[in-house]
Amino acid sequence: VIVDDLICSGKNLSERMERLLKYAEIQIVSIVVIADVSPSPRKHWIEERYGTKIFSLLTAGDITAAYTDGIIPSEKSLDTLI
C-alpha cells in the first residue's frame, strides 16, 4: 500500500512507483491519497497501468463543492473575520 498526500496527473507518483518496483520485489495493491485533484473523474491511468486501485479522502469535486457551499470560506470572507 502506498500512502501519499496528493495526486494530480500522477506523473510524480508513477516515477516513485517505478523506483520502488525496480529496487524491491513488491506488489502495489492499493494507493491511498488525501486528495485526488486529477482533472478527470474517470478511472485514473495509474490504476490501469499498475493494476491497482486509488482511494482518496477528498476529490477535486469535494473541494469545489465545499467552496461553493461555504464550508471552506473564500479568501474574501476570511478577510472579514480578521
PDB file of C-alpha atoms in Angstrom:
ATOM      1  CA  VAL A   1       0.000   0.000   0.000  1.00  0.00           C
ATOM      2  CA  ILE A   2       1.334   3.418  -0.947  1.00  0.00           C
ATOM      3  CA  VAL A   3       0.156   6.452   1.042  1.00  0.00           C
ATOM      4  CA  ASP A   4       0.535   9.911  -0.484  1.00  0.00           C
ATOM      5  CA  ASP A   5      -0.801  13.381   0.140  1.00  0.00           C
ATOM      6  CA  LEU A   6      -1.962  14.408  -3.331  1.00  0.00           C
ATOM      7  CA  ILE A   7      -2.420  13.048  -6.820  1.00  0.00           C
ATOM      8  CA  CYS A   8      -2.998  15.212  -9.857  1.00  0.00           C
ATOM      9  CA  SER A   9      -1.571  13.996 -13.159  1.00  0.00           C
ATOM     10  CA  GLY A  10       0.054  11.001 -11.482  1.00  0.00           C
ATOM     11  CA  LYS A  11       3.478  11.632 -13.036  1.00  0.00           C
ATOM     12  CA  ASN A  12       5.376  12.039  -9.744  1.00  0.00           C
ATOM     13  CA  LEU A  13       3.636   9.085  -8.151  1.00  0.00           C
ATOM     14  CA  SER A  14       4.366   6.922 -11.180  1.00  0.00           C
ATOM     15  CA  GLU A  15       8.058   7.835 -11.044  1.00  0.00           C
ATOM     16  CA  ARG A  16       8.246   6.842  -7.366  1.00  0.00           C
ATOM     17  CA  MET A  17       6.374   3.616  -8.030  1.00  0.00           C
ATOM     18  CA  GLU A  18       8.782   2.724 -10.835  1.00  0.00           C
ATOM     19  CA  ARG A  19      11.752   3.202  -8.469  1.00  0.00           C
ATOM     20  CA  LEU A  20      10.100   1.036  -5.819  1.00  0.00           C
ATOM     21  CA  LEU A  21       9.340  -1.696  -8.329  1.00  0.00           C
ATOM     22  CA  LYS A  22      12.877  -1.536  -9.718  1.00  0.00           C
ATOM     23  CA  TYR A  23      14.650  -1.962  -6.374  1.00  0.00           C
ATOM     24  CA  ALA A  24      12.219  -4.106  -4.397  1.00  0.00           C
ATOM     25  CA  GLU A  25      10.187  -7.198  -5.119  1.00  0.00           C
ATOM     26  CA  ILE A  26       6.824  -5.752  -4.163  1.00  0.00           C
ATOM     27  CA  GLN A  27       3.271  -5.732  -5.391  1.00  0.00           C
ATOM     28  CA  ILE A  28       1.392  -2.451  -5.072  1.00  0.00           C
ATOM     29  CA  VAL A  29      -2.147  -3.444  -4.142  1.00  0.00           C
ATOM     30  CA  SER A  30      -3.593  -0.002  -3.477  1.00  0.00           C
ATOM     31  CA  ILE A  31      -2.812   3.682  -3.200  1.00  0.00           C
ATOM     32  CA  VAL A  32      -4.344   5.944  -0.569  1.00  0.00           C
ATOM     33  CA  VAL A  33      -4.229   9.714  -1.047  1.00  0.00           C
ATOM     34  CA  ILE A  34      -5.631  12.588   0.960  1.00  0.00           C
ATOM     35  CA  ALA A  35      -6.763  14.458  -2.158  1.00  0.00           C
ATOM     36  CA  ASP A  36      -7.260  13.340  -5.746  1.00  0.00           C
ATOM     37  CA  VAL A  37      -7.339  16.501  -7.831  1.00  0.00           C
ATOM     38  CA  SER A  38      -6.832  14.761 -11.154  1.00  0.00           C
ATOM     39  CA  PRO A  39      -8.627  16.534 -13.988  1.00  0.00           C
ATOM     40  CA  SER A  40     -10.868  13.612 -14.893  1.00  0.00           C
ATOM     41  CA  PRO A  41     -13.309  11.733 -12.637  1.00  0.00           C
ATOM     42  CA  ARG A  42     -12.831   8.558 -14.695  1.00  0.00           C
ATOM     43  CA  LYS A  43     -10.517   5.749 -13.667  1.00  0.00           C
ATOM     44  CA  HIS A  44      -7.010   7.155 -13.208  1.00  0.00           C
ATOM     45  CA  TRP A  45      -4.406   5.915 -15.700  1.00  0.00           C
ATOM     46  CA  ILE A  46      -2.224   4.741 -12.792  1.00  0.00           C
ATOM     47  CA  GLU A  47      -4.921   2.240 -11.809  1.00  0.00           C
ATOM     48  CA  GLU A  48      -4.910   0.840 -15.327  1.00  0.00           C
ATOM     49  CA  ARG A  49      -1.122   0.807 -15.743  1.00  0.00           C
ATOM     50  CA  TYR A  50      -0.264  -0.779 -12.392  1.00  0.00           C
ATOM     51  CA  GLY A  51      -3.403  -2.849 -11.828  1.00  0.00           C
ATOM     52  CA  THR A  52      -4.146  -1.162  -8.542  1.00  0.00           C
ATOM     53  CA  LYS A  53      -6.908   0.980  -7.023  1.00  0.00           C
ATOM     54  CA  ILE A  54      -6.638   4.573  -5.798  1.00  0.00           C
ATOM     55  CA  PHE A  55      -8.618   5.516  -2.693  1.00  0.00           C
ATOM     56  CA  SER A  56      -8.926   9.197  -1.815  1.00  0.00           C
ATOM     57  CA  LEU A  57     -10.357  11.019   1.158  1.00  0.00           C
ATOM     58  CA  LEU A  58     -11.245  14.044  -0.998  1.00  0.00           C
ATOM     59  CA  THR A  59     -11.697  14.697  -4.701  1.00  0.00           C
ATOM     60  CA  ALA A  60     -11.495  17.912  -6.690  1.00  0.00           C
ATOM     61  CA  GLY A  61     -15.304  17.866  -6.777  1.00  0.00           C
ATOM     62  CA  ASP A  62     -15.480  17.643  -2.979  1.00  0.00           C
ATOM     63  CA  ILE A  63     -13.197  20.662  -2.606  1.00  0.00           C
ATOM     64  CA  THR A  64     -15.128  22.683  -5.196  1.00  0.00           C
ATOM     65  CA  ALA A  65     -18.432  21.843  -3.502  1.00  0.00           C
ATOM     66  CA  ALA A  66     -17.040  22.871  -0.106  1.00  0.00           C
ATOM     67  CA  TYR A  67     -16.153  26.306  -1.508  1.00  0.00           C
ATOM     68  CA  THR A  68     -19.472  26.615  -3.320  1.00  0.00           C
ATOM     69  CA  ASP A  69     -21.447  25.621  -0.202  1.00  0.00           C
ATOM     70  CA  GLY A  70     -19.446  27.980   2.019  1.00  0.00           C
ATOM     71  CA  ILE A  71     -17.963  25.158   4.105  1.00  0.00           C
ATOM     72  CA  ILE A  72     -14.496  26.425   3.202  1.00  0.00           C
ATOM     73  CA  PRO A  73     -14.543  30.210   3.401  1.00  0.00           C
ATOM     74  CA  SER A  74     -13.292  32.149   0.415  1.00  0.00           C
ATOM     75  CA  GLU A  75     -10.304  34.439   0.800  1.00  0.00           C
ATOM     76  CA  LYS A  76     -12.670  37.422   0.716  1.00  0.00           C
ATOM     77  CA  SER A  77     -14.796  36.078   3.582  1.00  0.00           C
ATOM     78  CA  LEU A  78     -11.660  35.269   5.586  1.00  0.00           C
ATOM     79  CA  ASP A  79     -10.671  38.943   5.379  1.00  0.00           C
ATOM     80  CA  THR A  80     -13.904  39.899   7.158  1.00  0.00           C
ATOM     81  CA  LEU A  81     -13.085  37.522  10.030  1.00  0.00           C
ATOM     82  CA  ILE A  82      -9.677  39.040  10.708  1.00  0.00           C
TER      83      ILE A  82
END
